[in-house]
Amino acid sequence: MKLRDKVEYLWYKYNFTPRRDLGQNFLIDSHIVEKIVDTIKPDKKDTILEIGAGTGVLTEKLVKKGGKVIAVEIDKNLGEALKKEFKEYLNLKIICGDITQISFDEEFKQAKSVKLVGNLPYYIASLILLDMIKKDWVKFMVVMVQREVAEKLLAKPGNKKRGRLTVLMNYYGQGEKIIDIPPQAFTPPSKVGATLLKIEKRERCKLKDENNFFSVVKAAFSLRRKMITNSLSKELGINKDSIKEKLESIGIDWRKRAEDLTEEEFISISNNLGVKNAH
Ligand code: SAM
C-alpha cells in the first residue's frame, strides 16, 4: 500500500481529522522516510526518542530495526490509535503527552547516546531544538524543520538570516543539511517546504557563564541593525565607552553588527563582559 493510502486509511479507521494548530502535516513520501532512517542509522542497541509520532510512518520503520523506541505524541486520538496499531512491537513505548512538559532526564540518566528524531511541529521547533541540544543524554538529532528555520540555523556570519537561535544552537551543536523536502511530501501539504537536518553535539568548555552568554546574545540581536556597541550598551545597561574599550581589548571590531559576529566572538565577549542579573 502507498504511504498516502496507509496514512489516510488510518484517519478513516480512527475518524481522525488533522489539526493545523498542532502542525499536523504527515509524511507520505517513502523516499524521505528512508532518508531519515538512513541518517539515523538505527541499531539494535539504540534508544531513539521520536517527537510527534503522528501516523507512525517513521515510528514503524525505526521500531522494526530492533532498538528501543520511545515515541511522544500530544494528540490523544493519534497516540491511542498507534498503541492499537503497533501493539505487537514490544520495543516501542508510546507516550501520549506534550514533549515540552515531559522530562526524560531521570529515565535517560545513565544513557549518553539517545538518538533524537522528529518532524518537528513548527510552533515549538526552536524551543525543542534549544532544549534538547543541551541534554547530556542526546547523542545527535535528526530533525525536519521549516526551511526558514533550517536556513537560520545554518546561516554563517555575515548572513542576514543569522539570529539568536543560530548562535545559541551553534554553541551546543553543529548542523548539517541532509535534504530539502517539498510541501507535497506531506498530507495535508504543508504551506512551506521543510529541510531535514542532522545536528551533532559539540564539545563545549569555553564559556565562563552560560547565563551571561545567553544575555549577551539576546542583547546583541535585540537591536540587530545597530552596531553591537550600541545594542549591548542599551540592552545590558553598560556604558558605551567601556564596551568599546573591552571589545577593542579582545580584538573585536566594535562597529560590527550581531549577524557579523562568529560564535567564538560571542563567547569571547561573554567571557570578558560581566552582565548584571544575567538570565
Ligand atoms: N512524525 C509524523 C510524520 O512525519 O508524519 C508527524 C509529524 S507532524 C509534522 C508533527 C506531529 O507532532 C503531529 O502528530 C502533532 O500532533 C505532534 N505534536 C505537536 N505538538 C506536540 C507536542 N507539544 N508534543 C508532542 N507531539 C506534538
mmCIF file of C-alpha atoms and ligand atoms in Angstrom:
data_model
loop_
_atom_site.group_PDB
_atom_site.id
_atom_site.type_symbol
_atom_site.label_atom_id
_atom_site.label_comp_id
_atom_site.label_asym_id
_atom_site.label_seq_id
_atom_site.Cartn_x
_atom_site.Cartn_y
_atom_site.Cartn_z
ATOM 1 C CA MET A 1 0.000 0.000 0.000
ATOM 2 C CA LYS A 2 1.253 3.506 -0.796
ATOM 3 C CA LEU A 3 2.190 5.635 2.191
ATOM 4 C CA ARG A 4 -0.516 8.206 1.425
ATOM 5 C CA ASP A 5 -3.180 5.458 1.333
ATOM 6 C CA LYS A 6 -1.855 3.962 4.546
ATOM 7 C CA VAL A 7 -1.961 7.334 6.333
ATOM 8 C CA GLU A 8 -5.417 8.224 5.040
ATOM 9 C CA TYR A 9 -6.768 4.774 5.877
ATOM 10 C CA LEU A 10 -5.641 5.337 9.459
ATOM 11 C CA TRP A 11 -7.535 8.651 9.531
ATOM 12 C CA TYR A 12 -10.626 6.929 8.229
ATOM 13 C CA LYS A 13 -10.339 3.985 10.622
ATOM 14 C CA TYR A 14 -9.982 6.229 13.684
ATOM 15 C CA ASN A 15 -12.264 9.003 12.460
ATOM 16 C CA PHE A 16 -9.395 11.464 12.546
ATOM 17 C CA THR A 17 -9.100 14.979 11.112
ATOM 18 C CA PRO A 18 -5.636 16.648 11.012
ATOM 19 C CA ARG A 19 -5.180 19.674 13.250
ATOM 20 C CA ARG A 20 -3.326 22.651 11.864
ATOM 21 C CA ASP A 21 -2.684 24.123 15.317
ATOM 22 C CA LEU A 22 -0.574 21.051 16.181
ATOM 23 C CA GLY A 23 1.414 21.233 12.942
ATOM 24 C CA GLN A 24 -0.129 18.004 11.682
ATOM 25 C CA ASN A 25 1.305 17.555 8.209
ATOM 26 C CA PHE A 26 2.125 13.894 7.855
ATOM 27 C CA LEU A 27 4.890 12.416 5.737
ATOM 28 C CA ILE A 28 3.719 10.400 2.753
ATOM 29 C CA ASP A 29 6.947 10.227 0.746
ATOM 30 C CA SER A 30 8.612 6.880 1.378
ATOM 31 C CA HIS A 31 11.952 8.109 -0.049
ATOM 32 C CA ILE A 32 12.107 10.805 2.593
ATOM 33 C CA VAL A 33 11.217 8.318 5.315
ATOM 34 C CA GLU A 34 14.076 6.085 4.074
ATOM 35 C CA LYS A 35 16.417 9.066 4.029
ATOM 36 C CA ILE A 36 15.592 9.855 7.660
ATOM 37 C CA VAL A 37 16.171 6.249 8.687
ATOM 38 C CA ASP A 38 19.486 6.130 6.774
ATOM 39 C CA THR A 39 20.609 9.304 8.527
ATOM 40 C CA ILE A 40 19.750 7.921 11.967
ATOM 41 C CA LYS A 41 21.386 4.550 11.253
ATOM 42 C CA PRO A 42 19.281 2.753 13.865
ATOM 43 C CA ASP A 43 20.907 -0.139 15.667
ATOM 44 C CA LYS A 44 19.557 -2.867 17.965
ATOM 45 C CA LYS A 45 21.470 -1.296 20.866
ATOM 46 C CA ASP A 46 19.948 2.150 20.293
ATOM 47 C CA THR A 47 17.428 4.138 22.235
ATOM 48 C CA ILE A 48 15.553 6.504 19.951
ATOM 49 C CA LEU A 49 13.271 9.287 21.114
ATOM 50 C CA GLU A 50 10.744 10.361 18.499
ATOM 51 C CA ILE A 51 8.968 13.672 18.929
ATOM 52 C CA GLY A 52 5.485 13.836 17.390
ATOM 53 C CA ALA A 53 4.907 10.281 16.129
ATOM 54 C CA GLY A 54 1.838 11.351 14.124
ATOM 55 C CA THR A 55 0.580 8.490 11.985
ATOM 56 C CA GLY A 56 3.634 6.420 12.847
ATOM 57 C CA VAL A 57 5.231 6.075 9.400
ATOM 58 C CA LEU A 58 8.678 6.726 10.814
ATOM 59 C CA THR A 59 7.986 5.081 14.167
ATOM 60 C CA GLU A 60 7.248 1.754 12.499
ATOM 61 C CA LYS A 61 10.435 1.814 10.406
ATOM 62 C CA LEU A 62 12.536 2.597 13.474
ATOM 63 C CA VAL A 63 10.935 0.021 15.690
ATOM 64 C CA LYS A 64 11.494 -2.685 13.080
ATOM 65 C CA LYS A 65 15.244 -2.063 13.344
ATOM 66 C CA GLY A 66 15.082 -3.608 16.804
ATOM 67 C CA GLY A 67 16.290 -0.874 19.169
ATOM 68 C CA LYS A 68 14.153 0.743 21.855
ATOM 69 C CA VAL A 69 11.868 3.490 20.547
ATOM 70 C CA ILE A 70 10.041 5.988 22.727
ATOM 71 C CA ALA A 71 7.518 7.988 20.724
ATOM 72 C CA VAL A 72 5.765 11.040 22.125
ATOM 73 C CA GLU A 73 2.514 12.283 20.579
ATOM 74 C CA ILE A 74 0.380 15.068 22.022
ATOM 75 C CA ASP A 75 -2.770 14.145 20.096
ATOM 76 C CA LYS A 76 -4.582 11.579 22.221
ATOM 77 C CA ASN A 77 -6.543 10.182 19.244
ATOM 78 C CA LEU A 78 -3.349 9.503 17.319
ATOM 79 C CA GLY A 79 -1.478 8.224 20.362
ATOM 80 C CA GLU A 80 -4.228 5.732 21.209
ATOM 81 C CA ALA A 81 -4.519 4.666 17.553
ATOM 82 C CA LEU A 82 -0.778 3.993 17.412
ATOM 83 C CA LYS A 83 -0.911 1.963 20.616
ATOM 84 C CA LYS A 84 -3.504 -0.289 18.968
ATOM 85 C CA GLU A 85 -1.812 -0.473 15.564
ATOM 86 C CA PHE A 86 1.648 -1.197 16.966
ATOM 87 C CA LYS A 87 0.758 -3.360 19.956
ATOM 88 C CA GLU A 88 2.925 -6.243 18.741
ATOM 89 C CA TYR A 89 6.143 -4.194 18.987
ATOM 90 C CA LEU A 90 7.500 -4.794 22.456
ATOM 91 C CA ASN A 91 10.428 -2.420 21.909
ATOM 92 C CA LEU A 92 8.061 0.547 21.424
ATOM 93 C CA LYS A 93 6.721 2.809 24.138
ATOM 94 C CA ILE A 94 4.161 5.405 23.097
ATOM 95 C CA ILE A 95 3.606 8.333 25.402
ATOM 96 C CA CYS A 96 0.522 10.492 24.875
ATOM 97 C CA GLY A 97 1.694 13.872 26.036
ATOM 98 C CA ASP A 98 3.272 17.232 25.361
ATOM 99 C CA ILE A 99 7.023 16.939 24.775
ATOM 100 C CA THR A 100 7.592 20.374 26.312
ATOM 101 C CA GLN A 101 6.102 19.120 29.590
ATOM 102 C CA ILE A 102 7.906 15.786 29.840
ATOM 103 C CA SER A 103 11.352 15.380 31.325
ATOM 104 C CA PHE A 104 13.415 12.389 30.288
ATOM 105 C CA ASP A 105 16.394 13.411 32.416
ATOM 106 C CA GLU A 106 15.727 10.747 35.058
ATOM 107 C CA GLU A 107 14.906 7.978 32.568
ATOM 108 C CA PHE A 108 17.980 8.658 30.441
ATOM 109 C CA LYS A 109 20.293 9.496 33.341
ATOM 110 C CA GLN A 110 22.591 6.569 32.542
ATOM 111 C CA ALA A 111 22.194 6.807 28.771
ATOM 112 C CA LYS A 112 24.662 9.002 26.968
ATOM 113 C CA SER A 113 23.546 8.198 23.494
ATOM 114 C CA VAL A 114 19.877 8.707 22.800
ATOM 115 C CA LYS A 115 19.191 9.468 19.153
ATOM 116 C CA LEU A 116 16.502 12.096 18.833
ATOM 117 C CA VAL A 117 14.279 12.294 15.781
ATOM 118 C CA GLY A 118 11.247 14.288 14.803
ATOM 119 C CA ASN A 119 9.350 16.040 12.098
ATOM 120 C CA LEU A 120 9.024 18.915 14.487
ATOM 121 C CA PRO A 121 5.744 20.795 14.910
ATOM 122 C CA TYR A 122 6.577 24.286 13.599
ATOM 123 C CA TYR A 123 5.177 26.129 16.624
ATOM 124 C CA ILE A 124 7.657 24.596 19.067
ATOM 125 C CA ALA A 125 10.577 23.656 16.783
ATOM 126 C CA SER A 126 13.021 26.300 18.075
ATOM 127 C CA LEU A 127 12.106 25.637 21.684
ATOM 128 C CA ILE A 128 12.637 21.891 21.303
ATOM 129 C CA LEU A 129 15.922 22.304 19.424
ATOM 130 C CA LEU A 130 17.389 24.593 22.068
ATOM 131 C CA ASP A 131 16.139 22.493 24.936
ATOM 132 C CA MET A 132 17.232 19.110 23.550
ATOM 133 C CA ILE A 133 20.671 20.062 22.233
ATOM 134 C CA LYS A 134 21.730 20.856 25.817
ATOM 135 C CA LYS A 135 20.812 17.430 27.147
ATOM 136 C CA ASP A 136 23.773 15.254 28.076
ATOM 137 C CA TRP A 137 21.873 12.128 27.063
ATOM 138 C CA VAL A 138 21.260 13.265 23.473
ATOM 139 C CA LYS A 139 23.796 11.833 21.031
ATOM 140 C CA PHE A 140 22.537 13.627 17.930
ATOM 141 C CA MET A 141 19.302 14.927 16.449
ATOM 142 C CA VAL A 142 17.799 14.195 13.053
ATOM 143 C CA VAL A 143 15.013 16.700 12.636
ATOM 144 C CA MET A 144 12.754 18.096 9.991
ATOM 145 C CA VAL A 145 12.079 21.798 10.398
ATOM 146 C CA GLN A 146 10.570 24.542 8.251
ATOM 147 C CA ARG A 147 13.030 25.633 5.565
ATOM 148 C CA GLU A 148 13.228 29.094 7.113
ATOM 149 C CA VAL A 149 14.300 27.680 10.492
ATOM 150 C CA ALA A 150 16.910 25.461 8.822
ATOM 151 C CA GLU A 151 18.351 28.426 6.930
ATOM 152 C CA LYS A 152 18.527 30.393 10.153
ATOM 153 C CA LEU A 153 20.313 27.559 11.920
ATOM 154 C CA LEU A 154 22.877 27.108 9.161
ATOM 155 C CA ALA A 155 23.476 30.829 8.461
ATOM 156 C CA LYS A 156 27.148 31.816 8.601
ATOM 157 C CA PRO A 157 28.453 35.176 9.902
ATOM 158 C CA GLY A 158 27.500 37.978 7.513
ATOM 159 C CA ASN A 159 24.209 36.309 6.581
ATOM 160 C CA LYS A 160 21.101 38.361 7.437
ATOM 161 C CA LYS A 161 19.255 35.192 8.434
ATOM 162 C CA ARG A 162 21.531 34.755 11.433
ATOM 163 C CA GLY A 163 19.833 35.269 14.770
ATOM 164 C CA ARG A 164 19.810 34.345 18.440
ATOM 165 C CA LEU A 165 18.825 30.747 17.617
ATOM 166 C CA THR A 166 21.771 30.399 15.194
ATOM 167 C CA VAL A 167 24.382 31.433 17.727
ATOM 168 C CA LEU A 168 22.944 29.525 20.690
ATOM 169 C CA MET A 169 22.419 26.321 18.683
ATOM 170 C CA ASN A 170 25.875 26.554 17.155
ATOM 171 C CA TYR A 171 27.425 26.784 20.571
ATOM 172 C CA TYR A 172 25.965 23.398 21.501
ATOM 173 C CA GLY A 173 25.832 21.653 18.145
ATOM 174 C CA GLN A 174 26.838 21.516 14.527
ATOM 175 C CA GLY A 175 24.041 21.327 11.978
ATOM 176 C CA GLU A 176 24.239 19.720 8.566
ATOM 177 C CA LYS A 177 21.623 19.890 5.845
ATOM 178 C CA ILE A 178 20.650 16.429 4.619
ATOM 179 C CA ILE A 179 17.880 17.220 2.134
ATOM 180 C CA ASP A 180 15.173 19.757 1.309
ATOM 181 C CA ILE A 181 11.626 18.436 1.400
ATOM 182 C CA PRO A 182 8.829 19.882 -0.755
ATOM 183 C CA PRO A 183 5.331 20.661 0.623
ATOM 184 C CA GLN A 184 3.831 17.776 -1.410
ATOM 185 C CA ALA A 185 5.763 15.246 0.678
ATOM 186 C CA PHE A 186 3.118 15.776 3.371
ATOM 187 C CA THR A 187 -0.604 15.315 3.725
ATOM 188 C CA PRO A 188 -2.208 17.749 4.049
ATOM 189 C CA PRO A 189 0.554 19.528 2.077
ATOM 190 C CA SER A 190 2.488 21.962 4.238
ATOM 191 C CA LYS A 191 2.369 25.675 3.393
ATOM 192 C CA VAL A 192 6.146 25.866 3.096
ATOM 193 C CA GLY A 193 8.968 23.461 2.369
ATOM 194 C CA ALA A 194 10.947 21.728 5.082
ATOM 195 C CA THR A 195 14.564 20.661 5.484
ATOM 196 C CA LEU A 196 15.990 17.549 7.081
ATOM 197 C CA LEU A 197 18.919 18.368 9.358
ATOM 198 C CA LYS A 198 21.369 16.299 11.333
ATOM 199 C CA ILE A 199 22.657 18.133 14.380
ATOM 200 C CA GLU A 200 25.681 16.669 16.133
ATOM 201 C CA LYS A 201 26.718 17.697 19.626
ATOM 202 C CA ARG A 202 29.833 19.849 20.004
ATOM 203 C CA GLU A 203 32.451 19.736 22.721
ATOM 204 C CA ARG A 204 31.851 22.807 24.838
ATOM 205 C CA CYS A 205 34.032 24.105 27.588
ATOM 206 C CA LYS A 206 34.966 27.655 26.705
ATOM 207 C CA LEU A 207 32.166 29.543 28.454
ATOM 208 C CA LYS A 208 32.677 31.039 31.899
ATOM 209 C CA ASP A 209 28.963 31.553 32.442
ATOM 210 C CA GLU A 210 26.152 30.242 30.234
ATOM 211 C CA ASN A 211 23.596 32.748 31.527
ATOM 212 C CA ASN A 212 25.932 35.592 30.697
ATOM 213 C CA PHE A 213 26.348 34.202 27.174
ATOM 214 C CA PHE A 214 22.564 33.985 26.732
ATOM 215 C CA SER A 215 22.133 37.589 27.880
ATOM 216 C CA VAL A 216 24.860 38.881 25.549
ATOM 217 C CA VAL A 217 23.461 37.048 22.509
ATOM 218 C CA LYS A 218 19.912 38.154 23.294
ATOM 219 C CA ALA A 219 21.006 41.772 23.747
ATOM 220 C CA ALA A 220 23.094 41.811 20.559
ATOM 221 C CA PHE A 221 20.235 40.551 18.377
ATOM 222 C CA SER A 222 17.510 42.608 20.007
ATOM 223 C CA LEU A 223 18.718 45.644 18.034
ATOM 224 C CA ARG A 224 20.148 43.733 15.105
ATOM 225 C CA ARG A 225 20.516 46.670 12.718
ATOM 226 C CA LYS A 226 22.698 48.560 15.184
ATOM 227 C CA MET A 227 26.390 48.207 15.920
ATOM 228 C CA ILE A 228 26.947 45.752 18.791
ATOM 229 C CA THR A 229 28.425 48.501 20.966
ATOM 230 C CA ASN A 230 25.060 50.250 20.856
ATOM 231 C CA SER A 231 22.842 47.195 21.239
ATOM 232 C CA LEU A 232 24.898 45.752 24.112
ATOM 233 C CA SER A 233 25.043 49.111 25.850
ATOM 234 C CA LYS A 234 21.316 49.777 25.523
ATOM 235 C CA GLU A 235 20.110 46.286 26.388
ATOM 236 C CA LEU A 236 22.622 45.458 29.120
ATOM 237 C CA GLY A 237 22.787 48.928 30.640
ATOM 238 C CA ILE A 238 26.584 49.161 30.332
ATOM 239 C CA ASN A 239 28.397 52.345 29.399
ATOM 240 C CA LYS A 240 29.125 52.528 25.649
ATOM 241 C CA ASP A 241 32.750 53.558 26.055
ATOM 242 C CA SER A 242 33.555 50.727 28.392
ATOM 243 C CA ILE A 243 32.026 48.233 25.948
ATOM 244 C CA LYS A 244 34.029 49.763 23.107
ATOM 245 C CA GLU A 245 37.196 49.532 25.146
ATOM 246 C CA LYS A 246 36.514 45.927 26.145
ATOM 247 C CA LEU A 247 35.770 44.869 22.552
ATOM 248 C CA GLU A 248 38.963 46.534 21.318
ATOM 249 C CA SER A 249 40.980 44.800 24.025
ATOM 250 C CA ILE A 250 39.757 41.383 22.845
ATOM 251 C CA GLY A 251 40.280 42.215 19.179
ATOM 252 C CA ILE A 252 36.622 42.558 18.145
ATOM 253 C CA ASP A 253 35.566 45.386 15.847
ATOM 254 C CA TRP A 254 33.030 47.368 17.914
ATOM 255 C CA ARG A 255 31.293 48.589 14.729
ATOM 256 C CA LYS A 256 30.175 45.107 13.703
ATOM 257 C CA ARG A 257 26.525 44.090 13.839
ATOM 258 C CA ALA A 258 25.318 40.983 15.672
ATOM 259 C CA GLU A 259 24.829 38.985 12.458
ATOM 260 C CA ASP A 260 28.514 39.535 11.528
ATOM 261 C CA LEU A 261 29.944 38.048 14.695
ATOM 262 C CA THR A 262 31.159 34.464 14.902
ATOM 263 C CA GLU A 263 30.211 32.134 17.758
ATOM 264 C CA GLU A 264 33.810 32.424 19.003
ATOM 265 C CA GLU A 265 33.465 36.206 19.174
ATOM 266 C CA PHE A 266 30.217 35.940 21.124
ATOM 267 C CA ILE A 267 31.921 33.544 23.547
ATOM 268 C CA SER A 268 34.822 35.946 23.932
ATOM 269 C CA ILE A 269 32.505 38.905 24.572
ATOM 270 C CA SER A 270 30.534 36.904 27.109
ATOM 271 C CA ASN A 271 33.678 35.769 28.942
ATOM 272 C CA ASN A 272 35.010 39.301 29.133
ATOM 273 C CA LEU A 273 31.894 41.366 29.718
ATOM 274 C CA GLY A 274 30.280 40.969 33.104
ATOM 275 C CA VAL A 275 26.499 41.278 32.889
ATOM 276 C CA LYS A 276 24.428 42.128 35.927
ATOM 277 C CA ASN A 277 21.426 39.879 36.524
ATOM 278 C CA ALA A 278 22.227 37.517 33.645
ATOM 279 C CA HIS A 279 19.221 35.298 32.981
HETATM 280 N N1 SAM B 1 6.196 12.217 12.548
HETATM 281 C C1 SAM B 1 4.961 12.309 11.809
HETATM 282 C C2 SAM B 1 5.260 12.383 10.334
HETATM 283 O O1 SAM B 1 6.395 12.706 9.996
HETATM 284 O O2 SAM B 1 4.360 12.118 9.557
HETATM 285 C C3 SAM B 1 4.124 13.521 12.238
HETATM 286 C C4 SAM B 1 4.771 14.862 12.020
HETATM 287 S S1 SAM B 1 3.714 16.254 12.280
HETATM 288 C C5 SAM B 1 4.642 17.490 11.440
HETATM 289 C C6 SAM B 1 4.034 16.728 13.942
HETATM 290 C C7 SAM B 1 3.407 15.808 14.996
HETATM 291 O O3 SAM B 1 3.757 16.315 16.291
HETATM 292 C C8 SAM B 1 1.902 15.759 14.963
HETATM 293 O O4 SAM B 1 1.462 14.433 15.001
HETATM 294 C C9 SAM B 1 1.459 16.526 16.213
HETATM 295 O O5 SAM B 1 0.237 16.080 16.747
HETATM 296 C C10 SAM B 1 2.628 16.266 17.140
HETATM 297 N N2 SAM B 1 2.804 17.308 18.158
HETATM 298 C C11 SAM B 1 2.508 18.620 18.074
HETATM 299 N N3 SAM B 1 2.821 19.268 19.195
HETATM 300 C C12 SAM B 1 3.360 18.322 20.033
HETATM 301 C C13 SAM B 1 3.874 18.364 21.362
HETATM 302 N N4 SAM B 1 3.895 19.508 22.058
HETATM 303 N N5 SAM B 1 4.319 17.222 21.928
HETATM 304 C C14 SAM B 1 4.282 16.047 21.240
HETATM 305 N N6 SAM B 1 3.808 15.950 19.966
HETATM 306 C C15 SAM B 1 3.358 17.066 19.369
#
